[in-house]
Coordinates of C-alpha atoms in Angstrom, one line a residue:
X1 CA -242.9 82.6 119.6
X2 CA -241.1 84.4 116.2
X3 CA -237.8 83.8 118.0
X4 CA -238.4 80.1 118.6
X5 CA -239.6 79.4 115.2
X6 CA -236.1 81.0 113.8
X7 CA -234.0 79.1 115.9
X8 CA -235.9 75.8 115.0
X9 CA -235.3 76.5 111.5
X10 CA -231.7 77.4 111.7
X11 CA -231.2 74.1 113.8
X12 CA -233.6 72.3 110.5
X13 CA -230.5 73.9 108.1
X14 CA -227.5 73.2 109.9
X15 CA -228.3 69.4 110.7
X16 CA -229.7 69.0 106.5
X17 CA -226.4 70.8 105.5
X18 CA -223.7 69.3 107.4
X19 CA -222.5 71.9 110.1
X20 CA -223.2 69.1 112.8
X21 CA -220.3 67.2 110.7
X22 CA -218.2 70.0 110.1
X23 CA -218.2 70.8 114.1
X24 CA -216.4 67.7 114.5
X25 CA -213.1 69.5 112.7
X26 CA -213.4 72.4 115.5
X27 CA -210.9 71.7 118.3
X28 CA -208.2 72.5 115.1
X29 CA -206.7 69.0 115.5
X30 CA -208.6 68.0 111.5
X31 CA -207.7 70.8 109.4
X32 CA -203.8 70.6 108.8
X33 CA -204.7 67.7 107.2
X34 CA -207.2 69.3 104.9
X35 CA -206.4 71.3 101.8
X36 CA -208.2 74.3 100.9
X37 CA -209.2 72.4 97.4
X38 CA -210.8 69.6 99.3
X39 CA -214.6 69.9 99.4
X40 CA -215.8 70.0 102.8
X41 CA -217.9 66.7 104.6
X42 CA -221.5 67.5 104.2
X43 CA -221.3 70.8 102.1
X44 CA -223.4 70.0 98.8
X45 CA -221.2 70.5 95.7
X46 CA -220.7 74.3 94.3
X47 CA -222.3 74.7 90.8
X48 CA -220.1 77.3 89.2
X49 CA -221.1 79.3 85.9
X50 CA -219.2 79.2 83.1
X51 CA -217.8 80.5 79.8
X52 CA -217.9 78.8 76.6
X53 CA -215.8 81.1 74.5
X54 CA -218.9 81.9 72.2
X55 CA -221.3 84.4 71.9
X56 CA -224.6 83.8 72.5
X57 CA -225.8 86.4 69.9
X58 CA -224.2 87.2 66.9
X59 CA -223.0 89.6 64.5
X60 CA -225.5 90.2 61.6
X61 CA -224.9 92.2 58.4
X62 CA -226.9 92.9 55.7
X63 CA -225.5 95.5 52.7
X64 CA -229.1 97.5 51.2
X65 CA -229.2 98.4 47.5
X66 CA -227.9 102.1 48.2
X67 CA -224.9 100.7 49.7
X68 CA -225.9 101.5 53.2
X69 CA -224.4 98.3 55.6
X70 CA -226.6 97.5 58.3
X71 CA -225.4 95.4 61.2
X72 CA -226.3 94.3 64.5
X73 CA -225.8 92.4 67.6
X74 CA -229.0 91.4 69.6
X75 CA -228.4 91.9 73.7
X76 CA -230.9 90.5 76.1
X77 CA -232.9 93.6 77.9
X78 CA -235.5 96.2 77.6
X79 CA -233.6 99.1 75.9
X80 CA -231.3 99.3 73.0
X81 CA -228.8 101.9 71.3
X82 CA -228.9 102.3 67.6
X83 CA -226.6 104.4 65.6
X84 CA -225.0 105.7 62.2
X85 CA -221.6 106.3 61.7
X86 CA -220.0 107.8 59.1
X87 CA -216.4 107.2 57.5
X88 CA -216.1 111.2 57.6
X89 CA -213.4 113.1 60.4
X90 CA -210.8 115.5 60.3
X91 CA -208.1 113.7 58.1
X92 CA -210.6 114.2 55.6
X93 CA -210.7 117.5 55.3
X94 CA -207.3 118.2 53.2
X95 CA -209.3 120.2 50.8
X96 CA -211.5 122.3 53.2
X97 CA -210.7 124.6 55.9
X98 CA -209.9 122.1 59.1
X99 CA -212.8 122.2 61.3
X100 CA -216.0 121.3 59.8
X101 CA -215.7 117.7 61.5
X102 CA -215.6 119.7 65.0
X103 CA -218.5 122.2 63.4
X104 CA -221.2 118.9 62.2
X105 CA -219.9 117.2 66.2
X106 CA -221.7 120.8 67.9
X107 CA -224.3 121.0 65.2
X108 CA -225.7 117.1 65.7
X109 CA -229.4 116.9 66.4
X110 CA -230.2 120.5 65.7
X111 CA -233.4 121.4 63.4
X112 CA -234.3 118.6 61.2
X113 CA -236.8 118.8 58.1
X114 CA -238.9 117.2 60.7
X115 CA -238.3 118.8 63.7
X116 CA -238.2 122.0 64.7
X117 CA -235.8 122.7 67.2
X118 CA -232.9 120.3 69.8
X119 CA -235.8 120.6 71.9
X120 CA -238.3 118.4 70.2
X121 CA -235.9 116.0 69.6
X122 CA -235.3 115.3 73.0
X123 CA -238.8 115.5 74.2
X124 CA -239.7 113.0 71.2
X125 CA -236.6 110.6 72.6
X126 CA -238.0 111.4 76.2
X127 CA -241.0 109.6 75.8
X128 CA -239.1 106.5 75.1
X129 CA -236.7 107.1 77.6
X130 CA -234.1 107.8 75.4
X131 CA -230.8 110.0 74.8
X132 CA -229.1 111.0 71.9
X133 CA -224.9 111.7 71.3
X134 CA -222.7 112.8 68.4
X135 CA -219.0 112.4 68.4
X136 CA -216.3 112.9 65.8
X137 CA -212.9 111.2 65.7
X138 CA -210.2 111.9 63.2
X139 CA -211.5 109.0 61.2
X140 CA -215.2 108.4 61.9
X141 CA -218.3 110.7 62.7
X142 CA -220.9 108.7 65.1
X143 CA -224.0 109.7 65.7
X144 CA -226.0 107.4 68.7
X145 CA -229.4 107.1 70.5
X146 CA -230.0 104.9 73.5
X147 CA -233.8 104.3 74.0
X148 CA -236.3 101.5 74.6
X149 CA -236.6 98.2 71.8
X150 CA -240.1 99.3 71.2
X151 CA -239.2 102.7 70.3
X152 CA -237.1 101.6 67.1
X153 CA -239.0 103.0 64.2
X154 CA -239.3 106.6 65.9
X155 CA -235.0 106.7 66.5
X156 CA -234.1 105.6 63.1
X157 CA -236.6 107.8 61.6
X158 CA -234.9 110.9 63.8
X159 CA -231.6 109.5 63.1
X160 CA -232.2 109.5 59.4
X161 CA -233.7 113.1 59.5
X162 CA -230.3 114.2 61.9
X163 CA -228.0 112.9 59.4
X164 CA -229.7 113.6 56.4
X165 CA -232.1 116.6 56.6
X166 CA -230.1 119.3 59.1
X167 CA -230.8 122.6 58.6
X168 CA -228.0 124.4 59.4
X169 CA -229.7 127.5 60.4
X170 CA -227.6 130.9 60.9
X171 CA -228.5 130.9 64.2
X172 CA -227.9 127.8 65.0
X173 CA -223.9 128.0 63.4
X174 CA -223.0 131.2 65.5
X175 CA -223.9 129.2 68.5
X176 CA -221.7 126.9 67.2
X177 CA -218.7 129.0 66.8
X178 CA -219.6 130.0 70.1
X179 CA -219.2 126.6 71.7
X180 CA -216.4 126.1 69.2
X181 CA -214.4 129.3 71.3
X182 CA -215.6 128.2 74.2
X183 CA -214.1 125.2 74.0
X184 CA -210.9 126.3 72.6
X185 CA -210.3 128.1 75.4
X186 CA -210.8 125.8 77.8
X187 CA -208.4 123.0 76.5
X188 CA -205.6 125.4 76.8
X189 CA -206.6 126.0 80.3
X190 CA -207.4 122.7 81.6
X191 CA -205.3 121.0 84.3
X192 CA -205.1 118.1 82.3
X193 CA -202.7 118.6 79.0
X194 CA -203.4 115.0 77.2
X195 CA -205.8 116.0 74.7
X196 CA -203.4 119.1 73.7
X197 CA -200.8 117.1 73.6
X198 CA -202.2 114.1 72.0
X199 CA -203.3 117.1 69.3
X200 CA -199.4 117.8 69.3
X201 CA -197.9 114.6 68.5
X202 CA -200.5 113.8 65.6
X203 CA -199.4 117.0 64.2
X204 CA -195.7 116.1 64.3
X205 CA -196.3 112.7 63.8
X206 CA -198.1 113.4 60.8
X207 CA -196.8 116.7 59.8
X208 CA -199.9 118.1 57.3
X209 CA -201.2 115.6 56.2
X210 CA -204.4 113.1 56.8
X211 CA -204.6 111.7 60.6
X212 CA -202.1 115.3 61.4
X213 CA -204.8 117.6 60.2
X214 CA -205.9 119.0 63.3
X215 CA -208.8 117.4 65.1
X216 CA -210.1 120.9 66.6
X217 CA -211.1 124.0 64.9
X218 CA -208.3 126.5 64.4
X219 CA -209.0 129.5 66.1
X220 CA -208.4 131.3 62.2
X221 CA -210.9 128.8 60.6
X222 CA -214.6 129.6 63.0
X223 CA -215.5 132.5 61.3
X224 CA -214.9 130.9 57.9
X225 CA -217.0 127.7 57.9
X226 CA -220.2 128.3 56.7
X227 CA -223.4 126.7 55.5
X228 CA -222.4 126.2 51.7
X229 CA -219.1 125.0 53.1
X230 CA -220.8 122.5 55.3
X231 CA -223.2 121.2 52.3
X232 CA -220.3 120.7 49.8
X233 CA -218.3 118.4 52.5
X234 CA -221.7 116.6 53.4
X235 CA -222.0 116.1 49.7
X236 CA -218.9 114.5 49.2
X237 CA -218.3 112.0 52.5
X238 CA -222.4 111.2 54.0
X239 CA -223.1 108.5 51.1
X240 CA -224.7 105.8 52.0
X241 CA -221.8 103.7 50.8
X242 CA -219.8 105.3 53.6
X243 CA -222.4 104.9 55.9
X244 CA -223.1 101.8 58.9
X245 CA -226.3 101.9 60.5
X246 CA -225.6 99.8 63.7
X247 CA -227.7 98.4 66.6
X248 CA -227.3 96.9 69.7
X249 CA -230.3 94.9 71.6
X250 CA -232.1 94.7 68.5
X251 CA -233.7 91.4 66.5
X252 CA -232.0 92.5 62.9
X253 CA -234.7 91.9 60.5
X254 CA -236.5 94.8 62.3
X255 CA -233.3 97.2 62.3
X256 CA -233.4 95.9 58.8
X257 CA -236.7 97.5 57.8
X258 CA -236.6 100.3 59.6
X259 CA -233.6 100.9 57.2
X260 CA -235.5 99.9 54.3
X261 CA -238.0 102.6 55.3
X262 CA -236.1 105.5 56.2
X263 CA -232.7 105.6 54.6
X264 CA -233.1 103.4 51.5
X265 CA -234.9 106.4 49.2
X266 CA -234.3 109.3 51.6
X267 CA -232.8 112.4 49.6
X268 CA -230.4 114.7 51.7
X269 CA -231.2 118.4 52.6
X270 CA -227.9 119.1 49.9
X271 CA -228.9 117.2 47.0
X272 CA -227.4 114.1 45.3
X273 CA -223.9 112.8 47.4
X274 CA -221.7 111.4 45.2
X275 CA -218.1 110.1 47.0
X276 CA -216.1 111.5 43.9
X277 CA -214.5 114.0 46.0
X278 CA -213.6 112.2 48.9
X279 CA -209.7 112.5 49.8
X280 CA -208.3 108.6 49.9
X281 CA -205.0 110.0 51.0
X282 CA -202.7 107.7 52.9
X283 CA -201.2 108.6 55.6
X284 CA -197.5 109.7 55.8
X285 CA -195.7 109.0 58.9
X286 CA -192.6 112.1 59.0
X287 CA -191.9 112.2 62.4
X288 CA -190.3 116.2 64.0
X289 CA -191.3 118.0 67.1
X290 CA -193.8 120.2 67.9
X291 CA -192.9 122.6 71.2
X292 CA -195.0 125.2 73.0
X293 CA -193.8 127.4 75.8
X294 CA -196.6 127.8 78.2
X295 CA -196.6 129.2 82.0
X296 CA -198.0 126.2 83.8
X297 CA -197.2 127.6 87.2
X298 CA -200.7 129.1 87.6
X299 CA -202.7 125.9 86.0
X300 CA -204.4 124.9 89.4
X301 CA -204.6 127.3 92.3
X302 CA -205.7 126.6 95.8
X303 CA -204.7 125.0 99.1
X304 CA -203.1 122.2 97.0
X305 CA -202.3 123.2 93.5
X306 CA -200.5 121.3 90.8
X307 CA -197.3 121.9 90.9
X308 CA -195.4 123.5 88.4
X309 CA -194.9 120.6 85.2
X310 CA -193.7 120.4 82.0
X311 CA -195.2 117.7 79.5
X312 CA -193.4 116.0 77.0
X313 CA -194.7 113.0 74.6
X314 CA -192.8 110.7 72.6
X315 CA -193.6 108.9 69.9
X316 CA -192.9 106.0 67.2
X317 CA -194.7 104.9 64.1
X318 CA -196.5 101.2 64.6
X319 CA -199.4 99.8 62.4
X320 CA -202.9 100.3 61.2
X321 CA -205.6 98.2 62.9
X322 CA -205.9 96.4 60.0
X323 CA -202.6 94.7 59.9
X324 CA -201.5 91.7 62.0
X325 CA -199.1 93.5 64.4
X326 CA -202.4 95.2 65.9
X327 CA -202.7 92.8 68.6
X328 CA -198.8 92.5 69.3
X329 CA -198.4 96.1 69.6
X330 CA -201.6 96.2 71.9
X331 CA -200.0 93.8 74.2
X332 CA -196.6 95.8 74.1
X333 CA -198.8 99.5 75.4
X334 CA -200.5 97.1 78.3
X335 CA -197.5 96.0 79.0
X336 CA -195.7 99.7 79.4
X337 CA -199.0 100.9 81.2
X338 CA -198.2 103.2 83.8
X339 CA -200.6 106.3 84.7
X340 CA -200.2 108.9 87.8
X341 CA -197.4 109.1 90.1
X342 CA -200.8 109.1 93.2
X343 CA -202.8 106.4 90.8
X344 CA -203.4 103.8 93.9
X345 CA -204.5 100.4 93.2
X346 CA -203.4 96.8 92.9
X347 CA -202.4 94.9 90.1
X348 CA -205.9 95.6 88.1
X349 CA -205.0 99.2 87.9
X350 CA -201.4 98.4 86.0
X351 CA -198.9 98.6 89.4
X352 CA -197.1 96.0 87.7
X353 CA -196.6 97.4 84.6
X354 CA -193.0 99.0 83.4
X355 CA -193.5 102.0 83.4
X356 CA -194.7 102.0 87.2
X357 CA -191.8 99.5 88.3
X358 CA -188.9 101.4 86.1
X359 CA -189.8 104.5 85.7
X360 CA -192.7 106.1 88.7
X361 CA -191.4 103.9 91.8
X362 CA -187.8 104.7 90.7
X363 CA -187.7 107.9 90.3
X364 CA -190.1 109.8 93.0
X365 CA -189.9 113.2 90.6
X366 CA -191.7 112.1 88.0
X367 CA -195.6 113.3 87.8
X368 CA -196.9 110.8 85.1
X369 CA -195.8 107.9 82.8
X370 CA -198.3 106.7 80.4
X371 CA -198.5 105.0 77.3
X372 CA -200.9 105.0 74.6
X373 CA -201.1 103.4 71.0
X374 CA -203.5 105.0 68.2
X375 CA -203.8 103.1 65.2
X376 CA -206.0 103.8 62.2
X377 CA -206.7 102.1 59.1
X378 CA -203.3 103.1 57.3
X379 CA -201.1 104.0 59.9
X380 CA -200.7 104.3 64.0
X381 CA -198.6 105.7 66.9
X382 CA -197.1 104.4 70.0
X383 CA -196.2 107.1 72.7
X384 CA -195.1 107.6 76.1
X385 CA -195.9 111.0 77.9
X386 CA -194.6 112.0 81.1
X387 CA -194.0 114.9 83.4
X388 CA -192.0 116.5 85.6
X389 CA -190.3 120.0 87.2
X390 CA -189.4 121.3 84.1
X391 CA -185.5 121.6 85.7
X392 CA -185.4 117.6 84.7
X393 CA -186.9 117.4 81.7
X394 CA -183.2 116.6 80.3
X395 CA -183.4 113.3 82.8
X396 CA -187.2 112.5 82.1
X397 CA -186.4 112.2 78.5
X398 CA -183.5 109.9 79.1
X399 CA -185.1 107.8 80.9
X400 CA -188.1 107.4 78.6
X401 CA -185.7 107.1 75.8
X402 CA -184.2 104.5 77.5
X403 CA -188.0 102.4 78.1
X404 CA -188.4 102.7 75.0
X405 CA -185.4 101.0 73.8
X406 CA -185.8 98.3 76.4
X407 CA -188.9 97.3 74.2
X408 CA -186.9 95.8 72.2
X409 CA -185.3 93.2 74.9
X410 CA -186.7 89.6 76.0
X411 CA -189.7 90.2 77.4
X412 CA -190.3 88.2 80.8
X413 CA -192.9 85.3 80.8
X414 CA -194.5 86.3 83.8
X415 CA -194.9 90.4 82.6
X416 CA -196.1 89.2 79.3
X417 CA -199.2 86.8 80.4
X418 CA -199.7 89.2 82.6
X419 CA -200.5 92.0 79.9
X420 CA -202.0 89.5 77.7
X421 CA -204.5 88.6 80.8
X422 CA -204.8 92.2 81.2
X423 CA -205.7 93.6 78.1
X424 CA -208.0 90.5 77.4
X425 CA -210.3 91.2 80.9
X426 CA -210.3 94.6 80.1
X427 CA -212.1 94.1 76.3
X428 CA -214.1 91.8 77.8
X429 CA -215.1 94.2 80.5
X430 CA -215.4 96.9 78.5
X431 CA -217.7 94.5 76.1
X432 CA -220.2 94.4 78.4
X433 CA -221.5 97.6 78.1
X434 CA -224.2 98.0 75.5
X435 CA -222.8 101.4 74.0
X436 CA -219.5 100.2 73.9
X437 CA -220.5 97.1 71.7
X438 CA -222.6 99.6 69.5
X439 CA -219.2 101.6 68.8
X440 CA -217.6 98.1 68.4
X441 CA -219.8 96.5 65.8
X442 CA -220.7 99.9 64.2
X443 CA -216.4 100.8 63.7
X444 CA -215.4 97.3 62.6
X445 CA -217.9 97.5 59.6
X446 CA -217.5 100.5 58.5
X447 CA -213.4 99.9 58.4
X448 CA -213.1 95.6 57.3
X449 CA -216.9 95.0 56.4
X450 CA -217.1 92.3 59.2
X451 CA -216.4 92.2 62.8
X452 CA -214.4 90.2 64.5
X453 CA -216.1 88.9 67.8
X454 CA -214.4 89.2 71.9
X455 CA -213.3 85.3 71.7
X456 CA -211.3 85.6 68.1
X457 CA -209.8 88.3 69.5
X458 CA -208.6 86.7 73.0
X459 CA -207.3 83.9 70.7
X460 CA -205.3 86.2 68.7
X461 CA -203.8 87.6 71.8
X462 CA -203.3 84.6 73.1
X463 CA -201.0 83.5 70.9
X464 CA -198.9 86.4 70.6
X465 CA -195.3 85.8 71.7
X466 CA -192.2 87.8 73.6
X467 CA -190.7 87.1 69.5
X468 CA -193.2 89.2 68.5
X469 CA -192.8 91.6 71.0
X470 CA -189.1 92.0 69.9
X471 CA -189.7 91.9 66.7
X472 CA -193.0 95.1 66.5
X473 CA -190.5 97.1 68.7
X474 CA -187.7 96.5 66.9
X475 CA -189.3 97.4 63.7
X476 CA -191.2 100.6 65.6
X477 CA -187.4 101.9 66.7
X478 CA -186.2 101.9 62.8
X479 CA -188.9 105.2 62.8
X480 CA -187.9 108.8 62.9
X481 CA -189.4 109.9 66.7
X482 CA -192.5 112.2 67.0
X483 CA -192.0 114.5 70.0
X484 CA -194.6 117.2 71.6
X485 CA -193.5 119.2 74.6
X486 CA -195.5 121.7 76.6
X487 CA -194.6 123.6 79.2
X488 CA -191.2 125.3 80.6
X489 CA -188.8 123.7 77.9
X490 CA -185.0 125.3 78.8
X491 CA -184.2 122.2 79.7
X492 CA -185.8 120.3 76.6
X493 CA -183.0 118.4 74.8
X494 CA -182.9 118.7 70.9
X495 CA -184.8 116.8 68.6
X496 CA -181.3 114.8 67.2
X497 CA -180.4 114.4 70.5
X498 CA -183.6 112.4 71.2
X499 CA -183.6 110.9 67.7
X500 CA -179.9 109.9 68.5
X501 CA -180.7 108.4 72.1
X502 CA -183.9 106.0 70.3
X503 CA -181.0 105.0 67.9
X504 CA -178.4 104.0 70.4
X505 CA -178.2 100.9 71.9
X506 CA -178.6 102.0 75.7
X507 CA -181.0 105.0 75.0
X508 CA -179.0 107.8 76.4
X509 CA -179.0 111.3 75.8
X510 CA -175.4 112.2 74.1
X511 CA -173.8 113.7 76.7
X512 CA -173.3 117.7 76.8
X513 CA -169.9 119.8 78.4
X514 CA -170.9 123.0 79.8
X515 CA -167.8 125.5 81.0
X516 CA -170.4 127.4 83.1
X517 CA -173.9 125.7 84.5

């Protein structure tokens, strides 16, 4: 009987939907006469969604008495992730011992005036489902809970107490130096070299100075930071005034309040902040090389290990984030790309970008081609790093040299819409994660005081041009390089050789006579 009933209905559905019509087009004799566009007899029309350019919510911003900026950006569901950030990191601390960013990162949601220990301030989140992070960059300190909408008022009331009203108990810093070793230790052993290296070129890049400063805790420094010297840099760089309290999946009059309520009046744990002190440094692009000879023939062992590399990264000066060559210079790194020489994918994973088709599927040696651009609010970096057997590091270099100099050239109409496509699905992919927004909204703020939305900022890419293209990379080659290399480096040309190559107008190496090889 069940079986009848189903077949009745599926007859019902293919006479009310047209398959009886479409059957006639089955002996094969109908459809070379039918494009692919051409809606089909009987098939009710497709409704499609679709994208006005705007955003349905948007950016509020509200500035308290105190100084304090609150902004927020409300998201359709249940939870929300609400956050402080701070305009404090490790190119701000010129006149302390480098580390105490890296120190406050570790310490985050220890012992509060309120409560007493990590513990209770994740069983307190817990009952709202929630989860709490810190990170530090060299610019910016961010401190983030996720948790449900009606659990505001309890996470801005902890996040006040975190930032504000640490401890900083003995205890609770030895453990810190302790996870400060720790980790130390392993990003010299790690497989993967990038954040070493991307340590590395700041430091040449930068040489001393602001965005340079190192990032990580010298090994020299754990034992001196301390909780006086934590107090007098909280003093100077967490005022309100350098402080954005942001919030994602929240109606903004309430983030508002809760603002009102807990960090209007509230009086930190090391007395009056005043932002006299704080270091407004600009930062100084020099440019020089930074080398470290490391045995990398025993990073990975095993029935497959990682061959012997050695890892070199080059770099030229480009622009802050807040100039208009941002978005031009973003295009330019999508449109180098690149990644691992065993990276599969199609052309959403970058296949088509030039350093896969010039540089990875040309030359079969080479381990890794990447690019990457940093940019902060005075300054920013473009660089390429690759590896390779360090017996052809002298060719590796050329031949990045030589990318690098091709920037400069007409860019093709096809590669360039297709990093302009490119880099615009990937914000807008990345924009739909809630967290991701949060760190959005909350960085914008805190560096230009308004935030720019995802459609502005297709626009802007949009319109960028292969003139502009030239004209960024011809500008970017007029700067003094910024080379880090790790690794085996006998075959590491010198630092005016490279600086001659990015000069010249091919890219190559000078070329070197040996009597004996």
């Amino acid at each position: 009987m069940a079986a009848a009933f189903w077949i009745k209905l599926l007859l019902c559905c293919s006479q009310r939907f047209g398959i009886a019509a479409y059957r006639k087009y089955s002996s094969g004799g109908g459809y070379p006469n039918i494009s692919l566009s051409t809606p089909l007899p009987g098939i009710p029309k497709p409704v499609f969604a679709s994208v006005d350019g705007q955003e349905k919510y948007e950016t509020k911003i509200t500035t308290l008495e105190n100084g304090l900026k609150v902004a927020s950006q409300n998201k359709f569901g249940q939870f929300c992730t609400v956050g402080i950030l701070v305009n404090s990191g490790s190119r701000h601390e010129a006149k302390y011992p480098s580390g105490i960013a890296h120190f406050l990162e570790k310490l985050a949601f220890s012992s509060t005036a309120q409560y007493g220990s990590k513990d209770e301030i994740l069983l307190t989140l817990e009952k709202h489902g929630g989860i709490c992070d810190c990170q530090t960059s060299r610019d910016t300190t961010m401190y983030a809970v996720s948790a449900e909408v009606k659990g505001l008022d309890t996470v801005v009331s902890l996040l006040s107490d975190a930032v504000l009203q640490p401890r900083l108990l003995d205890d609770e810093i030895e453990m810190t130096k302790m996870a400060v070793r720790f980790e130390l230790e392993d990003l010299n052993m790690r497989p993967d070299p990038e954040p070493l290296l991307t340590e590395m070129i700041h430091a040449a890049a930068y040489r001393g100075n602001t965005v340079g400063l190192p990032r990580f805790c010298p090994v020299d420094n754990v034992d001196k930071i301390d909780k006086t010297m934590l107090h007098s840099y909280l003093r100077s760089y967490y005022c309100p005034e350098r402080m954005v309290l942001a919030g994602v999946g929240i109606e903004h009059e309430q983030l508002v309040e809760c603002a009102r309520k807990y960090l209007l009046d509230a009086k930190p744990v090391w007395g009056t902040s005043t932002a006299a002190n704080v270091d407004l440094s600009v930062a100084q692009y020099t440019g020089g090389i930074i080398k470290m000879e490391k045995d990398m023939s025993d990073v990975s062992l095993g029935p497959t290990p990682i061959p012997e590399l050695t890892h070199i990264m080059i770099g030229l000066e480009s622009c802050s984030f807040l100039e208009d060559d941002f978005i031009p210079f973003a295009v330019l790194n999508m449109m180098m790309g690149g990644g691992g020489s065993f990276s599969a994918g199609g052309p959403g994973k970058g296949m088509f970008t030039r350093l896969y088709l010039n540089v990875l599927n040309r030359h079969h040696w080479m381990y890794n081609a990447t690019s990457y651009h940093h940019s902060y609010e005075d300054s920013g970096l473009l660089c390429i790093h690759a590896s390779a057997d360090p017996r052809q590091v002298r060719e590796m270099v050329e031949i990045i040299t030589r990318e690098f100099i091709q920037m400069a050239g007409n860019a093709g109409e096809m590669e360039l819409e297709r990093a302009k496509t490119q880099l615009k699905s990937m914000l807008m992919m990345n924009l739909e994660s809630r967290p991701v927004i949060f760190e959005d909204v909350g960085r914008q703020v805190l560096s230009t005081g308004k935030r720019k939305l995802p459609h502005e900022l297709c626009h802007l890419i949009s319109n960028v041009t292969a003139g502009d293209i030239k004209r960024v990379a011809t500008k970017m080659l007029r700067s003094k390089p910024a080379v880090a290399a790790l690794g085996d480096l006998t075959e590491l040309p010198s630092y005016e050789h490279i600086q001659a190559a990015l000069s010249s107008k091919d890219g190559r190496l000078p070329r070197m006579y040996r009597l004996f090889r």
